[in-house]
CSV table of C-alpha atoms in Angstrom, one decimal:
chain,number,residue,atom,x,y,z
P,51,UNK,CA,11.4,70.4,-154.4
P,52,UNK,CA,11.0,67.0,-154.6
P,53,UNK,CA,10.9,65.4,-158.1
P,54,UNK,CA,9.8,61.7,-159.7
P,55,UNK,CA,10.9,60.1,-162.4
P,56,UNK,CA,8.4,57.5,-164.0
P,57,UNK,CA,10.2,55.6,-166.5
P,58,UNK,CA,14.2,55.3,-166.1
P,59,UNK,CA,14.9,54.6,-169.7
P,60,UNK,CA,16.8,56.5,-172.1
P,61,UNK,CA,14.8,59.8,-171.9
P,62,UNK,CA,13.5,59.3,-168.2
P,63,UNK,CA,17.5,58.8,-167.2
P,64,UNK,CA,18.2,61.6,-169.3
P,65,UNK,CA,16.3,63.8,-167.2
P,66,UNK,CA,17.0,62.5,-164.2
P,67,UNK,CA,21.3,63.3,-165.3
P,68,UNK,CA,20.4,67.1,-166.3
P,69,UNK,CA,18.6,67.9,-163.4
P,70,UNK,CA,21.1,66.1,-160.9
P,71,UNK,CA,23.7,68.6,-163.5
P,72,UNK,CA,21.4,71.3,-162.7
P,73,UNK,CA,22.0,70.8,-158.9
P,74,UNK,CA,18.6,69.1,-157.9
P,75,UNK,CA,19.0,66.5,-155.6
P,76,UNK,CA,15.3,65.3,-154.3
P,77,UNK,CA,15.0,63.4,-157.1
P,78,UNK,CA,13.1,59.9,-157.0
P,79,UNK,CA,12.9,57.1,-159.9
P,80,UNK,CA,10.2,54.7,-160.4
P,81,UNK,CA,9.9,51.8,-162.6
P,82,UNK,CA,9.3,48.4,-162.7
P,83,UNK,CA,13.0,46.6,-163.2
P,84,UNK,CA,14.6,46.4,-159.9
P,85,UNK,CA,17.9,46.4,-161.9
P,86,UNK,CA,17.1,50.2,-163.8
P,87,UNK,CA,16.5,51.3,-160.6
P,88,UNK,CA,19.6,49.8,-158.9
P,89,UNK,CA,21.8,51.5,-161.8
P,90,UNK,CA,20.2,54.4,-161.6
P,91,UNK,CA,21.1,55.1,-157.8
P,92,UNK,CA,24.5,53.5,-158.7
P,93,UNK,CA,24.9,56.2,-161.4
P,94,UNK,CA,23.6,59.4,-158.5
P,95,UNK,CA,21.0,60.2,-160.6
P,96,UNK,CA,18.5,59.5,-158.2
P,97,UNK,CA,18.5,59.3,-154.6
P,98,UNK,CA,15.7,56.4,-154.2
P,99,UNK,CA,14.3,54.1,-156.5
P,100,UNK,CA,10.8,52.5,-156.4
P,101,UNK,CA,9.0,50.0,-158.2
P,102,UNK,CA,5.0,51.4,-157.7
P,103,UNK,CA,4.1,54.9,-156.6
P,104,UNK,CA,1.8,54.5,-154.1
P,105,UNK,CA,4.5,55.4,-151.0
P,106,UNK,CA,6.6,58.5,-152.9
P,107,UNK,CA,3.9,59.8,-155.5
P,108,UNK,CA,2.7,61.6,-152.4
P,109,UNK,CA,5.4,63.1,-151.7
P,110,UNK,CA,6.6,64.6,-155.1
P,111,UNK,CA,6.2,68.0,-155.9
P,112,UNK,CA,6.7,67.1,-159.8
P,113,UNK,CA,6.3,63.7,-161.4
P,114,UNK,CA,7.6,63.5,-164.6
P,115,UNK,CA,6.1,60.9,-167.1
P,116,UNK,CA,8.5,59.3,-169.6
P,117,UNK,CA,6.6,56.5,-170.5
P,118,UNK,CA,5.0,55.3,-173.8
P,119,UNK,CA,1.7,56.4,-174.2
P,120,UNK,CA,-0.6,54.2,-173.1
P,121,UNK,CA,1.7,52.9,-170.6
P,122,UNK,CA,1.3,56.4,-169.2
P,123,UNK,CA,-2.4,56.3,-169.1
P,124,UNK,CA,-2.0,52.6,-167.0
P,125,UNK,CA,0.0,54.4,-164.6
P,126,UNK,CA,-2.6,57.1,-164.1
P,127,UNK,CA,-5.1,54.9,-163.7
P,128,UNK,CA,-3.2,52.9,-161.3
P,129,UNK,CA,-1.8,56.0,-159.4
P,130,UNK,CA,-4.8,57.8,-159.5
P,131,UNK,CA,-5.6,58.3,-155.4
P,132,UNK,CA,-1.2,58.6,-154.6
P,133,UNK,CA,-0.6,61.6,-156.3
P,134,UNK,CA,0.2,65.4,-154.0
P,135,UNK,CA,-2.3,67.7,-153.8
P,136,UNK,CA,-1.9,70.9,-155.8
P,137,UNK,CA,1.2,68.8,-157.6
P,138,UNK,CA,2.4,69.0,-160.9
P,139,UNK,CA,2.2,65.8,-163.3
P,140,UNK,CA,4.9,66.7,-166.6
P,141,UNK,CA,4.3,64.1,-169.8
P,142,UNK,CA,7.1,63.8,-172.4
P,143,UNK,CA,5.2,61.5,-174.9
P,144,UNK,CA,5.6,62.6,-178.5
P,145,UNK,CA,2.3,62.4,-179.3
P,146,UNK,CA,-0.8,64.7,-178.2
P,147,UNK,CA,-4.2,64.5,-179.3
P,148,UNK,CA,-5.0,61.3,-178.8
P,149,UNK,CA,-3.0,60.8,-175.5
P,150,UNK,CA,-4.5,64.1,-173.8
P,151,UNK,CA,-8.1,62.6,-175.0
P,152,UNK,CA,-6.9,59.7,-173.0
P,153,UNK,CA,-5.6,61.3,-170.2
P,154,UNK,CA,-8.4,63.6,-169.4
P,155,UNK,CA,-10.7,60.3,-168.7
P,156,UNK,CA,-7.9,58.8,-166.0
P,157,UNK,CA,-6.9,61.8,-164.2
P,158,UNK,CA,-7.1,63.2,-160.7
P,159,UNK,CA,-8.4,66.3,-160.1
P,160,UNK,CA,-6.1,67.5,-157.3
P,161,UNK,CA,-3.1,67.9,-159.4
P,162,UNK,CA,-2.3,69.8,-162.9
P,163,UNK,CA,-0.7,68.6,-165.5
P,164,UNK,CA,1.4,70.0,-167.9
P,165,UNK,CA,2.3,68.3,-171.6
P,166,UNK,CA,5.7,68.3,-172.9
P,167,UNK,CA,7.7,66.8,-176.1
P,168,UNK,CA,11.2,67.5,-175.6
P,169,UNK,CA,12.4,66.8,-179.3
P,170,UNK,CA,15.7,65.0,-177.9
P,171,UNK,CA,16.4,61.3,-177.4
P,172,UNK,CA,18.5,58.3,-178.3
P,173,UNK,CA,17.7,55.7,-181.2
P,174,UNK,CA,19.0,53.2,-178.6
P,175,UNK,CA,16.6,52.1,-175.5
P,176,UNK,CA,17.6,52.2,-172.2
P,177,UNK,CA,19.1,54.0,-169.0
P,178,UNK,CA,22.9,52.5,-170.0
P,179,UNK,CA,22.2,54.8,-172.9
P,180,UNK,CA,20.7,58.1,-171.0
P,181,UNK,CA,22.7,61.2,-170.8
P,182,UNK,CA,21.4,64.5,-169.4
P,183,UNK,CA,23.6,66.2,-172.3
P,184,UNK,CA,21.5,65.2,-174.9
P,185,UNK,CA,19.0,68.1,-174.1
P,186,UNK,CA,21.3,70.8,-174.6
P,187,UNK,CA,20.3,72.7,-177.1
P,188,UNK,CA,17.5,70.6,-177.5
P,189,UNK,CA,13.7,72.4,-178.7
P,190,UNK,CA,11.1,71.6,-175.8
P,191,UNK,CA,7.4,71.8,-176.7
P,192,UNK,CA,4.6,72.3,-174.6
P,193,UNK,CA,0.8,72.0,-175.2
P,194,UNK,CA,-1.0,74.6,-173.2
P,195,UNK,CA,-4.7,73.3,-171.9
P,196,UNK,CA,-7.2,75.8,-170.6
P,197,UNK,CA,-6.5,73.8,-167.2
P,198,UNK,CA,-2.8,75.3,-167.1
P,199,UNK,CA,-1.8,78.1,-164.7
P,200,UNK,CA,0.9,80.6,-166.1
P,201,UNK,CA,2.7,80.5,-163.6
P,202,UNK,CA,2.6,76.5,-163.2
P,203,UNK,CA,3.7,76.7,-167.2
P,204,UNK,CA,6.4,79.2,-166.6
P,205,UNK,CA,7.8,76.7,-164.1
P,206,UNK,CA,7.9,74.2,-166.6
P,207,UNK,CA,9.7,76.3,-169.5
P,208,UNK,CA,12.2,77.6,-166.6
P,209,UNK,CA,12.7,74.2,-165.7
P,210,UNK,CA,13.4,73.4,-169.2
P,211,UNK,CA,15.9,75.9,-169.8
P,212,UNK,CA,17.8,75.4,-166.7
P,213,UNK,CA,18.7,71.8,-167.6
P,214,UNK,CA,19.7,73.0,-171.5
P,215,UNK,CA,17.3,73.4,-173.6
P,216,UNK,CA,17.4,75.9,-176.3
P,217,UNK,CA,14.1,76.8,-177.8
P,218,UNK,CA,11.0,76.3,-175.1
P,219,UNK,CA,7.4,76.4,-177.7
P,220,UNK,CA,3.7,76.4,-176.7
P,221,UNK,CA,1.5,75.4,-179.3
P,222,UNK,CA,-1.4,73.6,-179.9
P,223,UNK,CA,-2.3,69.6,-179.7
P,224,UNK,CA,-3.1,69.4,-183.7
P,225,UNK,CA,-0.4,72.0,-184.7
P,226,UNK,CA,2.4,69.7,-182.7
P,227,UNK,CA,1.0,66.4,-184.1
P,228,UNK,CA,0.8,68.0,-187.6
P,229,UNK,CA,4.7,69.0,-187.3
P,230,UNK,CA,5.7,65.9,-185.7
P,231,UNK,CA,4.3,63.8,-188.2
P,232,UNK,CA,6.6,65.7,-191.0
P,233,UNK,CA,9.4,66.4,-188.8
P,234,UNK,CA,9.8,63.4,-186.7
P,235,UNK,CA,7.9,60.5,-187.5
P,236,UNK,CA,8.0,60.8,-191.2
P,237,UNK,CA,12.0,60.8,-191.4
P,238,UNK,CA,11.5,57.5,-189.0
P,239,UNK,CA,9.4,55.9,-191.8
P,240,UNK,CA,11.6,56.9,-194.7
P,241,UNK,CA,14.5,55.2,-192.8
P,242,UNK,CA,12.9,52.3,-191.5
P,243,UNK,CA,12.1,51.9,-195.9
P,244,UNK,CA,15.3,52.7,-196.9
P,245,UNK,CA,16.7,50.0,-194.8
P,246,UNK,CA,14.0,47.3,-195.6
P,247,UNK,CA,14.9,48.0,-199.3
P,248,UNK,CA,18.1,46.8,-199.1
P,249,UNK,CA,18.4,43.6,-200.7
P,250,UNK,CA,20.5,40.7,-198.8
P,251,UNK,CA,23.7,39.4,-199.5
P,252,UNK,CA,25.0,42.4,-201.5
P,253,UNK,CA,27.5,43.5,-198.8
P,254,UNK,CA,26.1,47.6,-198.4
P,255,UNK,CA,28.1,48.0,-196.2
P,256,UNK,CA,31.1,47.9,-198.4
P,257,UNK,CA,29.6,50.6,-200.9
P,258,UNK,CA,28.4,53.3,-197.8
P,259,UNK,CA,29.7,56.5,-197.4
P,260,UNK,CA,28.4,59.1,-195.5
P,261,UNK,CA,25.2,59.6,-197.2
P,262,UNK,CA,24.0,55.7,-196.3
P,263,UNK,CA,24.7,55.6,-192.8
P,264,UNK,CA,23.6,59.2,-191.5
P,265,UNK,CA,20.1,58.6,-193.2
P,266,UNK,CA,19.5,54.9,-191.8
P,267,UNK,CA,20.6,56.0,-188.4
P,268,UNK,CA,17.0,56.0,-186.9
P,269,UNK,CA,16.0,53.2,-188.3
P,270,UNK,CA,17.1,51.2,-185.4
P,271,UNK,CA,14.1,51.7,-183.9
P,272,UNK,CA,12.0,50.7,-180.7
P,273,UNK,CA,9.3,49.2,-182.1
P,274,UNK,CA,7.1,48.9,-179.3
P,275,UNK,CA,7.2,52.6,-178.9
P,276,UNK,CA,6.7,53.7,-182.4
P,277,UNK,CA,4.4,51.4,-183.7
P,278,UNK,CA,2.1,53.0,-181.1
P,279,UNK,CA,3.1,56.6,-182.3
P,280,UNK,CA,2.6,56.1,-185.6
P,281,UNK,CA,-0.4,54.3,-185.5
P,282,UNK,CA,-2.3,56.7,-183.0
P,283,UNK,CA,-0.7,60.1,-185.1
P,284,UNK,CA,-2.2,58.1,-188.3
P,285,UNK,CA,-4.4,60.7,-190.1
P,286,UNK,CA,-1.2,63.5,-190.0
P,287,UNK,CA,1.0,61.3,-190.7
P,288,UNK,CA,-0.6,59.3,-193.8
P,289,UNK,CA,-0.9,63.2,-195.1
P,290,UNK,CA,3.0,63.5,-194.7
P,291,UNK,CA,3.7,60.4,-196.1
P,292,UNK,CA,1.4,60.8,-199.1
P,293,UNK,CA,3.0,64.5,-199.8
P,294,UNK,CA,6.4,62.8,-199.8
P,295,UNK,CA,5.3,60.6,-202.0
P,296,UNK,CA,4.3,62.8,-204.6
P,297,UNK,CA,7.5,64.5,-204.5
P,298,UNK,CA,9.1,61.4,-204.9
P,299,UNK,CA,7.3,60.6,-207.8
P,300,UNK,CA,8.4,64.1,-209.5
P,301,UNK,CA,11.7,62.6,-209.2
P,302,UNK,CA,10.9,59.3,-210.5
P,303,UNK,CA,9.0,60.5,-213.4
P,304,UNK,CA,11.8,63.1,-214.6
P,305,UNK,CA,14.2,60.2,-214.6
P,306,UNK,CA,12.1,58.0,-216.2
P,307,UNK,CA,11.8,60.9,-218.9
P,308,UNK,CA,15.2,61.7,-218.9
P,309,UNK,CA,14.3,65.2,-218.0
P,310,UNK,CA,17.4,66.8,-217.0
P,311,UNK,CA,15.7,70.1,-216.2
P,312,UNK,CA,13.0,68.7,-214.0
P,313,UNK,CA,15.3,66.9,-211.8
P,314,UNK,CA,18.0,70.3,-211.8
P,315,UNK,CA,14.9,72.2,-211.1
P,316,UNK,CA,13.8,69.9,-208.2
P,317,UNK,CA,17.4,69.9,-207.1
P,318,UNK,CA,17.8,74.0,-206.5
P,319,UNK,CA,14.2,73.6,-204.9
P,320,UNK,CA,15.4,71.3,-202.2
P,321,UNK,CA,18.6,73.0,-201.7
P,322,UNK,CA,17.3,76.4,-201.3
P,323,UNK,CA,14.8,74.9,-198.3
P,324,UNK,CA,17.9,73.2,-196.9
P,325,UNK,CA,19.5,76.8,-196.7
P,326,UNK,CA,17.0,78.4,-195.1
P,327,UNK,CA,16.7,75.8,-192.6
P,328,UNK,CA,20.0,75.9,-192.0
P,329,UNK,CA,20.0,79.5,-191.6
P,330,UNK,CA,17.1,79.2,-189.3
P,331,UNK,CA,18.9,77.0,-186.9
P,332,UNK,CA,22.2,79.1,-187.0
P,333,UNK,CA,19.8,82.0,-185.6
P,334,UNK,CA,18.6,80.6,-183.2
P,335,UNK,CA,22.0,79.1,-182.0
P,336,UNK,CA,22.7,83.2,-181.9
P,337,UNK,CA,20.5,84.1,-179.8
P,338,UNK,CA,20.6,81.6,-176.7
């Protein structure tokens, strides 16, 4: 099988290192800095490197997309007449409604295409910074349309598991933009405002301990990418934003009150979630 990679940064390179792990060796990069590509072959994770599809896109059994969404949608429209027939096209954007609304305007209709998040990645950019490892373990989702074939999403999910990924999902466009927004994009924002709070000149990083550090971790963020996430996940998100808020605010007001109970009652709340997430996470460790 032959496979191409659109999009040699962190998460494209990523894949293109676990499959070469996984013992595929067709694999074909594309993207648009001579020097990514260059690296890419110097690293043997792909065998060629291109800078347009038009003269390998027919040729690929499976093209996988790691670009940023609209960038994705360019491609498409670009690509549209290259592309195998009867091949598969795999996205990995982490967002869904909105980019398969998108998509469904641009695409050919000899190919099928399958829509993937795999919830992995690097709060640094760039294919100096991929590595194939970071999927192990990893939770893949995929958003079933009434296009898909079983058997061309079983392919998918095996293909997910074979390069280490723990827990393969199908669920719905609204259902994974609704989760991402709490799960993903929400944490991004908390950090990104936790950060911008600080005040200057007060040397923080003298007063850190662990705390600090692991929450602001993500806030070194690409903000080309996640501006656009944000803004086209805005309805779930502003809901998970404004429920944080309010919980916030419980915290805020038993201080302000100097109710000790509120805040120790608030306390064993989060605390018991935290253990059964935990808990939850341990399972499924258990069982791969």
């Amino acid at each position: 099988m032959k496979i191409g990679i659109v999009g040699l940064g962190v998460i494209g390179g990523s894949f293109a290192e676990a499959l070469q792990s996984a013992g595929y060796q067709n694999i074909y990069g594309i993207d648009h800095n001579q020097e990514t590509l260059d690296t890419a072959v110097n690293m043997g994770i792909i065998k060629e490197g291109f800078l347009t599809g038009d003269s390998i896109l027919p040729e690929l059994d499976l093209t996988i997309m790691a670009l940023y969404p609209k960038t994705a949608v360019k491609f498409i429209q670009a690509n549209h007449d290259f592309f195998k027939d009867g091949s598969i096209l795999m996205d990995t954007t982490g967002i869904k409604e909105t980019f398969m609304a998108e998509m469904a305007t641009v695409l050919p209709e000899n190919i099928e295409v399958v829509y993937t998040h795999p919830m992995a990645g690097r709060e640094n950019r760039g294919i100096a910074y991929a590595q194939g490892s970071v999927f192990q373990g990893a939770n893949f989702l995929i958003t079933p349309t009434e296009a898909n074939h079983e058997d061309t999403l079983k392919k998918i999910e095996g293909l997910a598991t074979e390069i280490g990924f723990g827990k393969v999902n199908r669920v719905s466009a609204s259902f994974h933009d609704q989760m991402i927004s709490f799960t993903s994009q929400l944490p991004h924002a908390i950090a990104i405002s936790l950060m911008n709070s600080d005040h200057e000149k007060r040397e923080t990083g003298k007063f850190t301990g662990d705390s600090y550090p692991e929450l602001t971790r993500i806030a070194k963020i690409n903000e080309d990418l996640w501006s656009e996430l944000f803004i086209d996940n805005k309805t779930y998100l502003l809901q998970s934003i404004q429920d944080f808020e309010i919980q916030l605010n419980l915290i805020k007001e038993a201080i302000k009150t100097d109710d000790r109970e509120q805040l120790k009652a608030l306390f064993r709340r989060s605390t018991a979630n935290r253990l059964k997430l935990e808990a939850g996470m341990d399972e499924r460790k258990r069982k791969k």
